[in-house]
PDB file of C-alpha atoms in Angstrom:
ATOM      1  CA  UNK A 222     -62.365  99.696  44.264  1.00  0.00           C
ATOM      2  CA  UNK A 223     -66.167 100.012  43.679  1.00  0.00           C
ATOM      3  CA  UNK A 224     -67.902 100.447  41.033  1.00  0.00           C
ATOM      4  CA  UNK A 225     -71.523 100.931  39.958  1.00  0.00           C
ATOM      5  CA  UNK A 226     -73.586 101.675  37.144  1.00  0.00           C
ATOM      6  CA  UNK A 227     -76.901 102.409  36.562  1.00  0.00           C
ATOM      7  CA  UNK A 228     -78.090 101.330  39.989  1.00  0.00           C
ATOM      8  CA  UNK A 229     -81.902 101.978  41.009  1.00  0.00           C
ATOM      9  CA  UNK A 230     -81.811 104.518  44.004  1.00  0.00           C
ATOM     10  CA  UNK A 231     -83.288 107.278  46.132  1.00  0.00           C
ATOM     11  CA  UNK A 232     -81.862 109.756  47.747  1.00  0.00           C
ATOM     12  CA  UNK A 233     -82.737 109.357  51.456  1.00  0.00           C
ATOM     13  CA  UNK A 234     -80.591 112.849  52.748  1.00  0.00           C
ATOM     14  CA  UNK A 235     -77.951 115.038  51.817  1.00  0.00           C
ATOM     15  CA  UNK A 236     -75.564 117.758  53.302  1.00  0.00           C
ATOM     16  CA  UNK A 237     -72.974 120.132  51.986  1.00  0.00           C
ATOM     17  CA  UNK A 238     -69.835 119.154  51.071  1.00  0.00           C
ATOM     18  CA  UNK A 239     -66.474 121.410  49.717  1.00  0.00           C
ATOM     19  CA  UNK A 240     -67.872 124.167  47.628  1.00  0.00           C
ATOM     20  CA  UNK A 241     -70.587 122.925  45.256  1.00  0.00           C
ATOM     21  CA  UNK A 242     -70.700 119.550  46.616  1.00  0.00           C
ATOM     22  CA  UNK A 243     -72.921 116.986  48.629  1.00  0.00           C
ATOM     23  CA  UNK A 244     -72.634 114.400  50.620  1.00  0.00           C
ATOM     24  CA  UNK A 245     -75.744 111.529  49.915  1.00  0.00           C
ATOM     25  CA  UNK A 246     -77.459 108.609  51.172  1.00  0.00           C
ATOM     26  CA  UNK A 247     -79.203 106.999  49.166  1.00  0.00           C
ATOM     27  CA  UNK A 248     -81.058 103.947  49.318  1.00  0.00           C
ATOM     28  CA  UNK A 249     -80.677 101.057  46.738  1.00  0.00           C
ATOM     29  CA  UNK A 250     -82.016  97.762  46.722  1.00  0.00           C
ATOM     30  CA  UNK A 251     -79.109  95.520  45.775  1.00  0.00           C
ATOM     31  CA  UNK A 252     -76.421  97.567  47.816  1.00  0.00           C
ATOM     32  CA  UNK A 253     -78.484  99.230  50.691  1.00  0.00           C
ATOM     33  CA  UNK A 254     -78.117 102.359  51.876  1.00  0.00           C
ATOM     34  CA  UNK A 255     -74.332 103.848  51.040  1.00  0.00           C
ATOM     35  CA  UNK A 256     -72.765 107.583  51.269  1.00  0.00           C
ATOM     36  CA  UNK A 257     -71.620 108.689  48.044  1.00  0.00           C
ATOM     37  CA  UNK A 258     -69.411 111.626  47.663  1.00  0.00           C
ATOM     38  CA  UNK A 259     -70.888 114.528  44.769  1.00  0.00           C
ATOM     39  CA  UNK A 260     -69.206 117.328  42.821  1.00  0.00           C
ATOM     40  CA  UNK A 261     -70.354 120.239  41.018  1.00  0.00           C
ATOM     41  CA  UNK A 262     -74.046 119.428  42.135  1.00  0.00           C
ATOM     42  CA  UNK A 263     -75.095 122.564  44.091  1.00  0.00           C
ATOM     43  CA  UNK A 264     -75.978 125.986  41.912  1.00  0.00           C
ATOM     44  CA  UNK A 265     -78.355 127.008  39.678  1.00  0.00           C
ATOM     45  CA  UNK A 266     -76.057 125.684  36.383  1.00  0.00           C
ATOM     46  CA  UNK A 267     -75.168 122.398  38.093  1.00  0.00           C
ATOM     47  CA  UNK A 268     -76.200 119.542  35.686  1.00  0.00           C
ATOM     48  CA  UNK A 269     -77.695 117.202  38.551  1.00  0.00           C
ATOM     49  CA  UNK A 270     -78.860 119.705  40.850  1.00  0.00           C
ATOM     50  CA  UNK A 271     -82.690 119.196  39.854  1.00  0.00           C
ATOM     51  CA  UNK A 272     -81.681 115.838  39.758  1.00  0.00           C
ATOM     52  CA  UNK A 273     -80.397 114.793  43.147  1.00  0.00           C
ATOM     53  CA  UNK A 274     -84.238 115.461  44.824  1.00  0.00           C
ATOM     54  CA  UNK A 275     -85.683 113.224  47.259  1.00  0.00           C
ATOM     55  CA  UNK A 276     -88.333 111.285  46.563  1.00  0.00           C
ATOM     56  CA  UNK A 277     -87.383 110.344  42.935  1.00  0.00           C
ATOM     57  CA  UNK A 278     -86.727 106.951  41.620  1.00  0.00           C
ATOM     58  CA  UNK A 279     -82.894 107.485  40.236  1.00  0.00           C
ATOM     59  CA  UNK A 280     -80.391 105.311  38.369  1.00  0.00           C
ATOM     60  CA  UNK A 281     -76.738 105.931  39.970  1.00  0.00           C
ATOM     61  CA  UNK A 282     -73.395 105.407  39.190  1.00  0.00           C
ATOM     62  CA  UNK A 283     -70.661 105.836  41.294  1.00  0.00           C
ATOM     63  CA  UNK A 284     -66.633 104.390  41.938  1.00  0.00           C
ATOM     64  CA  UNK A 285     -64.154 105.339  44.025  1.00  0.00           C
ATOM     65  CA  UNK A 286     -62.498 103.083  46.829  1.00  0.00           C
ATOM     66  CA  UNK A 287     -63.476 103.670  51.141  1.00  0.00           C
ATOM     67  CA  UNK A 288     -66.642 103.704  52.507  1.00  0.00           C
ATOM     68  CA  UNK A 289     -68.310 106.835  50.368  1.00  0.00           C
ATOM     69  CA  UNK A 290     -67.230 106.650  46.514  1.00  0.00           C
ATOM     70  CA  UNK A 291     -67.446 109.090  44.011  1.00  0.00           C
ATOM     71  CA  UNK A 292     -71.350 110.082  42.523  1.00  0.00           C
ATOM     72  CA  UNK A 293     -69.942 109.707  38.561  1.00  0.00           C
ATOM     73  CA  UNK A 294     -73.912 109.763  37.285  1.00  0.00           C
ATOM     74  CA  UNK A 295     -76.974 109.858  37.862  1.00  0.00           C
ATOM     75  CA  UNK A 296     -80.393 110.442  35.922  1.00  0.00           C
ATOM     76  CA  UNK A 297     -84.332 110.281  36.824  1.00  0.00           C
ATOM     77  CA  UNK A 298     -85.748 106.120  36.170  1.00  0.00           C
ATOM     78  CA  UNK A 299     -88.348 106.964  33.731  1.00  0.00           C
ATOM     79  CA  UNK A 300     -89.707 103.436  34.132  1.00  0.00           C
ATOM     80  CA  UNK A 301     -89.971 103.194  37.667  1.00  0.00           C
ATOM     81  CA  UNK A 302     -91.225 106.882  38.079  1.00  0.00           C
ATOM     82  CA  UNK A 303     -95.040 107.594  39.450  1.00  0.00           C
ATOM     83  CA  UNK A 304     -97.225 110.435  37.354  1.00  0.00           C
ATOM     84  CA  UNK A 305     -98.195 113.489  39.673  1.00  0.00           C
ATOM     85  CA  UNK A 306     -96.381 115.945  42.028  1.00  0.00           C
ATOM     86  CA  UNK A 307     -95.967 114.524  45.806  1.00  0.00           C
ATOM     87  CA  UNK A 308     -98.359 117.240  47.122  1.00  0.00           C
ATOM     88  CA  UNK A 309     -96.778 119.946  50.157  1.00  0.00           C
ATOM     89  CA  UNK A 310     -99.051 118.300  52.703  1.00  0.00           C
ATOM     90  CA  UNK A 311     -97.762 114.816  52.595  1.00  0.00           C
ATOM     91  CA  UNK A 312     -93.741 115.255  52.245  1.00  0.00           C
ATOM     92  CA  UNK A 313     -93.822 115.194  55.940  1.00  0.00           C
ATOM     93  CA  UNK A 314     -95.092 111.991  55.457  1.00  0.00           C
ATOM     94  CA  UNK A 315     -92.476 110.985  53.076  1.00  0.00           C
ATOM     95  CA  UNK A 316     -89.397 112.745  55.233  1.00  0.00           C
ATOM     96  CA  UNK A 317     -91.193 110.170  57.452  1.00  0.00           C
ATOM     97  CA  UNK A 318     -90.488 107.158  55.723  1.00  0.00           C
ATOM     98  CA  UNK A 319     -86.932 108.228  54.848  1.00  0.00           C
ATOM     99  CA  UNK A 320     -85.882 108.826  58.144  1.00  0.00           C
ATOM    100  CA  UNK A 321     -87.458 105.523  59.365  1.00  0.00           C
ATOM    101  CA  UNK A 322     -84.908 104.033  56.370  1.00  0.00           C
ATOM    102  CA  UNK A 323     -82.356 106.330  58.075  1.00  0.00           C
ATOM    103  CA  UNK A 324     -82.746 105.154  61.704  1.00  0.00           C
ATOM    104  CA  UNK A 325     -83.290 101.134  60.930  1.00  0.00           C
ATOM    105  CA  UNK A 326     -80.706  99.968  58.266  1.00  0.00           C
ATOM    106  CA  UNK A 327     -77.332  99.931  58.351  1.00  0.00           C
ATOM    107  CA  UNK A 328     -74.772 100.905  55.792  1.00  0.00           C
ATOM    108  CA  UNK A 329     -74.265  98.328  52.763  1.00  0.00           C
ATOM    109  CA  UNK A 330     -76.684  95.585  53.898  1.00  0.00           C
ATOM    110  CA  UNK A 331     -79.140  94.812  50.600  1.00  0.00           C
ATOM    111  CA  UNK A 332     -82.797  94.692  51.663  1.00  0.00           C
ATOM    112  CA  UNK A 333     -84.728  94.637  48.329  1.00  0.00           C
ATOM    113  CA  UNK A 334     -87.667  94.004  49.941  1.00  0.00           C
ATOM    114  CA  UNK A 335     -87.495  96.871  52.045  1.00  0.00           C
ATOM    115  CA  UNK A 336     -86.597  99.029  48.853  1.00  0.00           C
ATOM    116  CA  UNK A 337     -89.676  97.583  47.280  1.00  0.00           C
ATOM    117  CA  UNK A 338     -91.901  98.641  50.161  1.00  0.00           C
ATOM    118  CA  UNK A 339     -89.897 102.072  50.068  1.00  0.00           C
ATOM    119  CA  UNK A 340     -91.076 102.778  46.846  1.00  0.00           C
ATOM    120  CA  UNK A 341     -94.494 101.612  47.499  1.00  0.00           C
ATOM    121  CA  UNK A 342     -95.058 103.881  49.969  1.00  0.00           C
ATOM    122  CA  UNK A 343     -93.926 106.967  47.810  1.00  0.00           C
ATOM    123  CA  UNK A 344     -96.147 105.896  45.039  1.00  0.00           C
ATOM    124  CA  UNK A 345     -99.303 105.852  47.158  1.00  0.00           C
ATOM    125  CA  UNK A 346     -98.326 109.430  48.692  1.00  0.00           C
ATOM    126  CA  UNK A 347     -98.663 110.537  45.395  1.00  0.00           C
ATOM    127  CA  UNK A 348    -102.104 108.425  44.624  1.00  0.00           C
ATOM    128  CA  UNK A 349    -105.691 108.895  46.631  1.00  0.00           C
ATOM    129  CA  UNK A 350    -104.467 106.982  49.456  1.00  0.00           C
ATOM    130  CA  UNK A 351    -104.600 108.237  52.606  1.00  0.00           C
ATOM    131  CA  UNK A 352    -101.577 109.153  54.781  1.00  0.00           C
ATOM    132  CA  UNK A 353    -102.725 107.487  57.474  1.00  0.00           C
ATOM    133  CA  UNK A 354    -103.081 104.047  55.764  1.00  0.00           C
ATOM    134  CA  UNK A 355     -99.821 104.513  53.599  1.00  0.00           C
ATOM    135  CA  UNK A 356     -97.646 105.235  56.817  1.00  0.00           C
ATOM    136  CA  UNK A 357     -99.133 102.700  59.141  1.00  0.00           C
ATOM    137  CA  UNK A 358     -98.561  99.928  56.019  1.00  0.00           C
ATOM    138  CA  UNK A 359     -95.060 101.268  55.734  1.00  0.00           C
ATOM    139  CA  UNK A 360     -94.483 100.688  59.129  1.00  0.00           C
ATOM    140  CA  UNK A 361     -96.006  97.646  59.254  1.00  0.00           C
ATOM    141  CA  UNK A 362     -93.651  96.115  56.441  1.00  0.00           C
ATOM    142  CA  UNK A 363     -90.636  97.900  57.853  1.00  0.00           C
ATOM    143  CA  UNK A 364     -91.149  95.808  61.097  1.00  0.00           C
ATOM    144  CA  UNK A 365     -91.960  92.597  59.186  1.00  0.00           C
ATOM    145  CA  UNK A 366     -88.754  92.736  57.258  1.00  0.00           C
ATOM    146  CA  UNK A 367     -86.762  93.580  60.277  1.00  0.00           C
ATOM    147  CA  UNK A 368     -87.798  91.592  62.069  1.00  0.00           C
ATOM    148  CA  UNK A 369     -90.135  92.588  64.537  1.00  0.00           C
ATOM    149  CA  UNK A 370     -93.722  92.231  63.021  1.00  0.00           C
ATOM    150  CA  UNK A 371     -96.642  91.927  64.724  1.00  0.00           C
ATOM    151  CA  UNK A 372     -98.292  88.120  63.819  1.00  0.00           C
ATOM    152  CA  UNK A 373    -101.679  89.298  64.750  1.00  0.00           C
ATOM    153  CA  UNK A 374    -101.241  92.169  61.817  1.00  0.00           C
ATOM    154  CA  UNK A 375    -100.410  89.679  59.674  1.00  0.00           C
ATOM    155  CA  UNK A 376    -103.300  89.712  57.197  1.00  0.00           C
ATOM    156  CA  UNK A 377    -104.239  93.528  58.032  1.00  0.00           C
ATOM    157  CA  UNK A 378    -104.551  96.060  55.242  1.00  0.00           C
ATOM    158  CA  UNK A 379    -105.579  98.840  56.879  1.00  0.00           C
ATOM    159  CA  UNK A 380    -108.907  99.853  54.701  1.00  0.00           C
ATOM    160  CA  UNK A 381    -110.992 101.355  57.548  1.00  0.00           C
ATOM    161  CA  UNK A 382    -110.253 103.914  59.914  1.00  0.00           C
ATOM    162  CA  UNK A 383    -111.898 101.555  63.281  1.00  0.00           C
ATOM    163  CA  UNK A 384    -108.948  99.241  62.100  1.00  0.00           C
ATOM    164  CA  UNK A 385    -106.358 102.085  62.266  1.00  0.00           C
ATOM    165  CA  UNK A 386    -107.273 103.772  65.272  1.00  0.00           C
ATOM    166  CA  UNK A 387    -106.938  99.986  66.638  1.00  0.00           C
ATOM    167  CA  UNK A 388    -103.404  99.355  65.194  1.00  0.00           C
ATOM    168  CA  UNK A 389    -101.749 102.261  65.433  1.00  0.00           C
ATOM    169  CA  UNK A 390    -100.616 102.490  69.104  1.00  0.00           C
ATOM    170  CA  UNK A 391     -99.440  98.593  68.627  1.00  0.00           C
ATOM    171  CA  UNK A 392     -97.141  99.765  65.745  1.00  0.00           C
ATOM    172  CA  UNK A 393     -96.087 102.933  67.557  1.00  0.00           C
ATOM    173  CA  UNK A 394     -94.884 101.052  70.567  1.00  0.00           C
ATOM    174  CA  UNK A 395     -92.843  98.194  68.532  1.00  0.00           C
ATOM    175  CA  UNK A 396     -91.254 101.163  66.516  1.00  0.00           C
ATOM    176  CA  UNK A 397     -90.312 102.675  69.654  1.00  0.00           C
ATOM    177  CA  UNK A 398     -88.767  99.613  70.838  1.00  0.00           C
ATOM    178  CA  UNK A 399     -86.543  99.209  67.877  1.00  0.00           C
ATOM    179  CA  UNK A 400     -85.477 102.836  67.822  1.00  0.00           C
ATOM    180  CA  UNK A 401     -84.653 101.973  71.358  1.00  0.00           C
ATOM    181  CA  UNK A 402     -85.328 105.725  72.596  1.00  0.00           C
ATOM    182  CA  UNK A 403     -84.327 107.633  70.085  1.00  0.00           C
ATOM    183  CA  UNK A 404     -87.015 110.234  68.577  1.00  0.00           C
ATOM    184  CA  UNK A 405     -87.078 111.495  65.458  1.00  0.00           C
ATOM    185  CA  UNK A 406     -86.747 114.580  63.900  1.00  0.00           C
ATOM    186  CA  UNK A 407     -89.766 114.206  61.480  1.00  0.00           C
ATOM    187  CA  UNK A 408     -92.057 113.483  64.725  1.00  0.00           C
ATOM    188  CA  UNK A 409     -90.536 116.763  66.226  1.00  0.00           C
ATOM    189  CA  UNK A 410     -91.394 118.865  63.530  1.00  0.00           C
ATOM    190  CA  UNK A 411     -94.617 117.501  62.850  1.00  0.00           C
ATOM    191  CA  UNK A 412     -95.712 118.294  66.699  1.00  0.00           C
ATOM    192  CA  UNK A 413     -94.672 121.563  66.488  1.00  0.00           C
ATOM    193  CA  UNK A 414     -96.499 121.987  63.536  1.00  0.00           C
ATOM    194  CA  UNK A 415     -99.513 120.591  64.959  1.00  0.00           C
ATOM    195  CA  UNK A 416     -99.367 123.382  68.257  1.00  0.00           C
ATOM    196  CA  UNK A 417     -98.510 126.323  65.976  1.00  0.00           C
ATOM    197  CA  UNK A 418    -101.718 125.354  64.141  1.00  0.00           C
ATOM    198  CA  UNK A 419    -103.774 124.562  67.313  1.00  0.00           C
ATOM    199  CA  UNK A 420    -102.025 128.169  68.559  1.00  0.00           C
ATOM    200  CA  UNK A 421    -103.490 129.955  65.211  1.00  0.00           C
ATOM    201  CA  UNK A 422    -106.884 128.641  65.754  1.00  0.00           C
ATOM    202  CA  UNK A 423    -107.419 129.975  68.779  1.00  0.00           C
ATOM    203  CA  UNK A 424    -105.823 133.447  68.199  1.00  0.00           C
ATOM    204  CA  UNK A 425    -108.009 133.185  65.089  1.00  0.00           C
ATOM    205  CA  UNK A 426    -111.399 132.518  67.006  1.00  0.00           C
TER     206      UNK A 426
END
């Protein structure tokens, strides 16, 4: 039987399930990432519906026996939560991250760290960082906690954008190698939004 309360989370995705309900991983720090089972949350007069959003710090409780228990609460971490709206332009960005979460972890394996640098990155999405810096110190951590960081990286923070353009293809091509082939949806999308743009601008000219 397990059983949870009050457990610092984010909701890394989320599909339909039954009538109202979803199916959610979310991400925690002292139980990993875990599927939870929820009722009742889809609708415009479910309780957690506004709730449930990516992106948000969360406190979770859940029970229920198997591999997915029951959602049996859950409520926004005031404490933990970062002023300001994560602006339209950068949730790619932050799909980003949470697919990167997605792809590398496996199901109940704690990695506070990697929670930690998680929530860092959402917090400087919504700050006066730039994306480019954010995602490339993301990555850069992600690597380093699973093992496959870069030593010479090791004291780089990624202030300038010489530095960047320099690291970036090294951190593309060890990411590659530990998603061993598989691509990823947020890259997809973002290309295609990158030629539909390029494909305006011209007609536009």
């Amino acid at each position: 039987m397990q059983h949870a309360e009050h457990v610092a989370a984010f909701v890394l995705h989320r599909r339909p399930w039954q009538d109202a309900g979803h199916v959610i991983e979310l991400f925690t720090a002292d139980h990993g990432r875990l599927s939870v089972f929820a009722r009742g949350v889809r609708g415009p007069l479910a309780r957690l519906a506004g709730v449930l959003q990516p992106f948000t710090p969360l406190l979770v409780s859940w029970a229920g026996r198997g591999e997915a228990p029951r959602l049996t609460g859950a409520e926004v971490d005031r404490a933990t939560a970062v002023p300001g709206p994560l602006l339209p332009e950068r949730l790619m960005s932050a799909w980003y991250c949470s697919e990167l979460v997605l792809s590398l972890t496996v199901r109940h394996d704690p990695q506070p760290e990697l929670y930690g640098c998680y929530r860092e990155a959402l917090a400087g999405l919504r700050g006066s960082s730039t994306q480019e810096k954010v995602l490339r110190l993301f990555e850069k951590r992600l690597l380093e906690v699973l093992g496959y960081g870069l030593p010479d990286l090791d004291e780089a923070r990624f202030d300038d954008a010489a530095e960047l353009q320099r690291v970036r293809p090294l951190l593309s091509a060890r990411m590659a190698q530990c998603l061993e082939g598989r691509d990823l949806r947020t890259r997809g999308v973002a290309r295609s939004l990158r030629e539909f743009e390029r494909n305006w601008q011209v007609q536009d000219q």
